XYZ file of C-alpha atoms in Angstrom:
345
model
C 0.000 0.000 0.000
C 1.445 3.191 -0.602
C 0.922 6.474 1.255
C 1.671 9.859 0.002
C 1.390 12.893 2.252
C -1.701 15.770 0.813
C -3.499 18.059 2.108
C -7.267 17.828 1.499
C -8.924 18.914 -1.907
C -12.296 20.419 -2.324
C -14.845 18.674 -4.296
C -17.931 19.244 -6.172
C -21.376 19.552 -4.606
C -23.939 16.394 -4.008
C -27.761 16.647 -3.392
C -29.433 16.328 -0.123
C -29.877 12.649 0.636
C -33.559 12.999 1.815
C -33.352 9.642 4.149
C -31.487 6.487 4.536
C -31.991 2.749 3.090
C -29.330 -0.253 3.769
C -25.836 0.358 2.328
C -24.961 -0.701 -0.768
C -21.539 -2.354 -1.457
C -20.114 0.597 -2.787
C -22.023 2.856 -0.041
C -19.526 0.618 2.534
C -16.059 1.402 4.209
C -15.578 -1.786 6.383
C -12.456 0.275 8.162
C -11.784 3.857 8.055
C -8.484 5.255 10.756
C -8.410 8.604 12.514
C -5.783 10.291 14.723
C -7.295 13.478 16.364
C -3.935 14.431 17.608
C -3.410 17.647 19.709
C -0.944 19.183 16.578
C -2.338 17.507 13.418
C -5.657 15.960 12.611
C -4.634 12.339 10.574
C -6.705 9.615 8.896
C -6.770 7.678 5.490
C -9.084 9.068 2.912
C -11.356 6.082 0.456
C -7.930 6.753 -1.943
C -5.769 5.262 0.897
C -3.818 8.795 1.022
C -2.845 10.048 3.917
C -4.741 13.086 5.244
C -3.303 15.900 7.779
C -4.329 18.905 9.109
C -3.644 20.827 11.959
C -5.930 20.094 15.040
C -7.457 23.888 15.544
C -10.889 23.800 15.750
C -12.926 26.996 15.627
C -16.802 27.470 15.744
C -18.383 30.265 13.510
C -21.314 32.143 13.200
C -23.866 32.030 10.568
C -22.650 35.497 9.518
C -18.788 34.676 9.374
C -19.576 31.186 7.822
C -20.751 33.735 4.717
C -17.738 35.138 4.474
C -15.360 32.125 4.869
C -12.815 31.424 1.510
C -12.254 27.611 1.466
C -8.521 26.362 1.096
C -6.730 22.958 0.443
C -5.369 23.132 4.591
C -8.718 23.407 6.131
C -12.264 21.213 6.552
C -15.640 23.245 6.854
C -18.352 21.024 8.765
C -21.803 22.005 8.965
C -23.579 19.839 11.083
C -26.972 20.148 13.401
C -27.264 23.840 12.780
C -23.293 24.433 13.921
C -20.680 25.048 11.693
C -17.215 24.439 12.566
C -13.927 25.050 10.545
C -11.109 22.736 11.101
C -7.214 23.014 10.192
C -5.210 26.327 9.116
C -7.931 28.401 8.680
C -9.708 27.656 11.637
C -6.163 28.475 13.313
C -6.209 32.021 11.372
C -9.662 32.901 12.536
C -8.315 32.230 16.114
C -9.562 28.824 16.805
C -8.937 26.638 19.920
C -5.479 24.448 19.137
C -6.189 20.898 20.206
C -3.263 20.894 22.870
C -5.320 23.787 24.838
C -8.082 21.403 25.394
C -9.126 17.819 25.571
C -8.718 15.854 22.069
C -10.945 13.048 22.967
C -14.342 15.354 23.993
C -13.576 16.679 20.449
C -13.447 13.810 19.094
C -16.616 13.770 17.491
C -16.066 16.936 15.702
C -12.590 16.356 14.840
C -13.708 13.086 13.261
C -15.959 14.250 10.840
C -12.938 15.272 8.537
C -12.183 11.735 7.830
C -15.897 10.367 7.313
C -15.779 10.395 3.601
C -17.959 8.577 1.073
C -16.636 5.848 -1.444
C -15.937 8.119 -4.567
C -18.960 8.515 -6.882
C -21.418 8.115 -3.451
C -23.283 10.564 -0.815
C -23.799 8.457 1.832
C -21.191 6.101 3.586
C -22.165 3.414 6.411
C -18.238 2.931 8.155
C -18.384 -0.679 10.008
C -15.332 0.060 12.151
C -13.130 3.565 13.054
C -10.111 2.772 14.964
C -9.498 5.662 17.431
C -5.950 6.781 18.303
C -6.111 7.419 22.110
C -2.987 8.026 24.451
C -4.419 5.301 27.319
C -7.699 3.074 26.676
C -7.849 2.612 30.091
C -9.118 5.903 30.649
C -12.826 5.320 30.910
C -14.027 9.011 30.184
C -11.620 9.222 26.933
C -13.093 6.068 25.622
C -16.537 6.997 26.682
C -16.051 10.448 24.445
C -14.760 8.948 21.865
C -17.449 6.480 21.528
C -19.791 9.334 20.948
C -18.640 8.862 17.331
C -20.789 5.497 16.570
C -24.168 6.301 15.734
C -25.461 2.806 13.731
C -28.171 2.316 13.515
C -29.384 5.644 13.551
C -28.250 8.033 10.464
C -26.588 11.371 10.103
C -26.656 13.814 7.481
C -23.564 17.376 7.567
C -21.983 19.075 5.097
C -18.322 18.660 4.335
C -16.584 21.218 2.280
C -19.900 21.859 0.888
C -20.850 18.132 0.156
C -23.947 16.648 1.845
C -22.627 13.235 3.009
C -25.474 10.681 5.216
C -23.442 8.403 7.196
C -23.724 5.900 10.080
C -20.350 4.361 11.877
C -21.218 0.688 13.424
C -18.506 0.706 16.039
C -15.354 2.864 17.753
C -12.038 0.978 18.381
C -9.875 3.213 20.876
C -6.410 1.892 20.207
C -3.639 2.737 22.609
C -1.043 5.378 20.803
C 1.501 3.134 20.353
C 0.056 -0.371 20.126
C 0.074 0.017 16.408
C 3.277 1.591 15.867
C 5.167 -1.389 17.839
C 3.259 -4.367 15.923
C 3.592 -2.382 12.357
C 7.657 -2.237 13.466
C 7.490 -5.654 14.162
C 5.733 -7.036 11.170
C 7.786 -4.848 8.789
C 11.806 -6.009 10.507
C 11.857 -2.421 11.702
C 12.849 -3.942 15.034
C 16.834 -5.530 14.678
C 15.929 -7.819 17.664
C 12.055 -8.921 17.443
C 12.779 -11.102 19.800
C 13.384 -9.148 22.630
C 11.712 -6.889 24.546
C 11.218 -3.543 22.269
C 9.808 0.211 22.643
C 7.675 3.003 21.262
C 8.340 6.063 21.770
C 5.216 8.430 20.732
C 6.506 12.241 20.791
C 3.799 14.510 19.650
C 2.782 18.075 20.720
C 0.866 17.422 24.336
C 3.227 14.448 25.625
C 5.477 12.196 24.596
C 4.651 8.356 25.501
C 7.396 5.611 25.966
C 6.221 2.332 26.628
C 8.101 -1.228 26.134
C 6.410 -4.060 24.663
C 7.087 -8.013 24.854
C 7.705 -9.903 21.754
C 3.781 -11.259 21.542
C 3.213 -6.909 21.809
C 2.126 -7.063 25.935
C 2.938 -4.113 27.215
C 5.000 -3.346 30.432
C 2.763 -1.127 32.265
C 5.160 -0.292 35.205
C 7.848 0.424 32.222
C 5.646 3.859 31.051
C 7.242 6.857 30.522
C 5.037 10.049 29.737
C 7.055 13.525 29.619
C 5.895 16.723 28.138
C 5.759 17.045 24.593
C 6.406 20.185 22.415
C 3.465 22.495 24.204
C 5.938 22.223 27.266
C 9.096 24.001 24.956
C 6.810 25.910 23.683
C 5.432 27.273 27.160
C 9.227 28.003 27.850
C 10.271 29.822 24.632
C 7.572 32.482 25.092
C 8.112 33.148 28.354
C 12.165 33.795 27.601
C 11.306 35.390 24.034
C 8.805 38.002 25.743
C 11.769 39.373 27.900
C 14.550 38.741 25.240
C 12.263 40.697 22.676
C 10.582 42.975 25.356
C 7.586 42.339 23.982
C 4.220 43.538 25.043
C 2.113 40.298 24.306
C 2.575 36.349 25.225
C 3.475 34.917 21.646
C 1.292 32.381 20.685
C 1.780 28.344 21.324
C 0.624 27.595 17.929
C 2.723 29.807 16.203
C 5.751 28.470 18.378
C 5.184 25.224 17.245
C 4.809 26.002 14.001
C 8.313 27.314 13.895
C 9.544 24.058 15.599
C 7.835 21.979 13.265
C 9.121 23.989 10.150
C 12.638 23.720 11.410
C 13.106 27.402 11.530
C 12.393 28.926 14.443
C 11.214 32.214 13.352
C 8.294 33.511 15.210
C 5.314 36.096 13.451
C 6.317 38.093 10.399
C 9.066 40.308 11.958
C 10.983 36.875 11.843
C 11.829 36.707 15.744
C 14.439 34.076 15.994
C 14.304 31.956 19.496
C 16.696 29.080 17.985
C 18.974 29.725 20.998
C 16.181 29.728 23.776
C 14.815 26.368 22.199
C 18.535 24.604 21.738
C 18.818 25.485 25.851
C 15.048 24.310 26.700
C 15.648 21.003 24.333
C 18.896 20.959 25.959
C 16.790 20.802 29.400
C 14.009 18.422 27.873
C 16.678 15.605 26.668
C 18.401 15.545 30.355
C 14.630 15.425 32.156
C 14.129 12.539 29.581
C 17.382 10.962 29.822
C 16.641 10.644 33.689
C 13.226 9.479 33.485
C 14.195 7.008 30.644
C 16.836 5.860 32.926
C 14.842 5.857 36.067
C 11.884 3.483 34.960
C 13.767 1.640 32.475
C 16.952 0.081 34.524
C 16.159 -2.938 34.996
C 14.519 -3.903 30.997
C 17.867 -2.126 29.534
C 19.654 -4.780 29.835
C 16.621 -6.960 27.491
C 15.834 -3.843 25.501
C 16.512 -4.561 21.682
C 15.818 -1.092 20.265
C 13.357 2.401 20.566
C 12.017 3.465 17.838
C 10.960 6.572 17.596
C 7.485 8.013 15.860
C 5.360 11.547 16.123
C 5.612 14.699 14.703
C 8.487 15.964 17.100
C 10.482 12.733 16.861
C 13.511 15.040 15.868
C 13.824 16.306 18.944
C 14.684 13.434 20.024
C 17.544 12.927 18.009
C 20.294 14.216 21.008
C 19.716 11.071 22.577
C 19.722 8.718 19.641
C 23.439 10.170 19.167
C 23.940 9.448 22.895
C 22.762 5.616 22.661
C 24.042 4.512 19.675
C 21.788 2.424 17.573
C 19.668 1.418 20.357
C 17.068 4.498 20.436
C 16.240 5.328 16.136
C 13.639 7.614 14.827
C 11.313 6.361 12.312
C 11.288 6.939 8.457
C 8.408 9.708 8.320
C 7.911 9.738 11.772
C 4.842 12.089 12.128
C 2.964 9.839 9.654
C 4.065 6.390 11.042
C 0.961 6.107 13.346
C -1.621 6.574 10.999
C 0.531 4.193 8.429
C 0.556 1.748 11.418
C -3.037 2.143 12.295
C -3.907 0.866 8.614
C -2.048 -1.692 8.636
C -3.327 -3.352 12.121
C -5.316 -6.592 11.969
């Protein structure tokens, strides 16, 4: 199967669906992935491509919805008399990032982006989403997130303009990295699959290590969970308002987006805060180091490799130059999750 990375296209418009019969075959996705995470939005559109956007999620009014000018980085959902932009533009409008809030109670708004029809069709019946969620043992996560099934009764919203009727039969919360580790496995990622291995899930909230056991148990006392790149980003504006004496907090979001682009150059006047990150990554790989070494002493010496996955995986890379080849960072690391969510039986 092959993946290429897109940003979402605009379609033509369908008629209202004016009530639901029994799918048809082609009216049928038996499996459709999502991954509302708190920096990008990910799932796999009926082309099997790869989908991102960035998780900002801003409501609208009737009056602004008028005036909204579609792009290729954002979703528009109209749905039970709300309407609700999702991705860049929702960011430029001054929407709520993901990482400010709880990702699973927006689950069911977040996951409208990747509930698309079969091409040629209006209305879609999905038999199975599998849910990215960072612990399934959290009962109010999974209960959100469940919100999403709605078989057998039917929906009807408006995607980018498109009426689409849809049911989804069931929700399958799947543990961050559960996929990642069997999809290493499977694929010889892993140099030792018979030993003890590890995922290690660094995205823009936290960043989840946990080991796993050759038939993919995981070690529960083994979990590590540090701060992910909202906690760098917390301490770069802080320093950057006194460095730059500047008379506002700079934003998260546009922190991040600097990070993620590689350049570190904040707003349009082009702030540059490369040295204040290098000193709070600096800070971040020792405070990892530690933990790593704290909870993981006594699997080390059974620990064939980490690999490393999520869209800040690169930071990362300090201690994979530490550890030889024993900690590695995944080929296209922010899209291995969704890659490995496809892929899981």
């Amino acid at each position: 199967m092959n993946y290429a990375y897109t940003q979402p296209v605009y379609g033509s418009s369908y008629p209202l669906s004016n009530g639901f019969v029994s799918p048809q075959h082609g009216q049928i996705r038996p499996r459709v992935v999502f991954d509302g995470g708190n920096r990008f939005v990910k799932w796999i559109d009926p082309n099997n491509v790869v989908q991102c956007l960035l998780s900002v999620v801003k409501e609208v009014s009737e009056y602004q919805w008028k005036r909204l000018k579609p792009d290729d980085q954002s979703v528009l959902i109209e749905i039970e008399g709300k309407r609700f932009v999702i991705g860049r533009l929702a960011q430029e409008l001054g929407g709520e990032p993901t990482f400010q809030t709880d990702k699973c109670q927006l689950a069911s708004i977040l996951a409208l982006a990747a509930i698309q029809p079969n091409p040629g069709q209006t209305s879609v019946h999905i038999q199975q989403m599998i849910v990215a969620l960072p612990n399934t043992l959290n009962d109010d996560d999974v209960a959100a997130v469940q919100r999403i099934a709605n078989h057998p009764l039917t929906k009807e919203f408006k995607r980018n303009g498109e009426y689409i009727t849809y049911t989804v039969g069931e929700v399958v919360p799947v543990d961050e990295t559960e996929p990642a580790f069997h999809y290493a496995l499977n694929q010889g990622f892993f140099s030792f699959p018979e030993a003890k291995n590890a995922i290690w899930d660094l995205g823009g909230g936290t960043a989840i290590a946990r080991i796993y056991t050759p038939n993919g148990t995981m070690i529960h006392d083994a979990e590590v969970i540090l701060p992910g790149t909202k906690a760098l980003a917390q301490q770069v504006a802080v320093e950057m308002k006194e460095v730059y004496s500047l008379d506002y907090s700079p934003s998260l979001q546009g922190i991040m987006d600097a990070i993620a682009r590689g350049d570190c150059l904040y707003g349009t006047d082009k702030l540059d805060f490369s040295s204040i990150f290098e000193k709070a990554c600096d800070q971040w790989v020792e405070s990892a180091r530690r933990e790593i070494r704290s909870k993981w002493a006594q699997h080390l010496p059974e620990l064939g490799e980490v690999l490393i996955v999520g869209g800040s995986a690169d930071i990362a890379a300090p201690i994979c130059a530490y550890s030889g080849d024993r900690f590695k960072i995944a080929p296209s690391p922010q899209l291995f999750n969704i890659i490995a969510m496809a892929y899981q039986e």
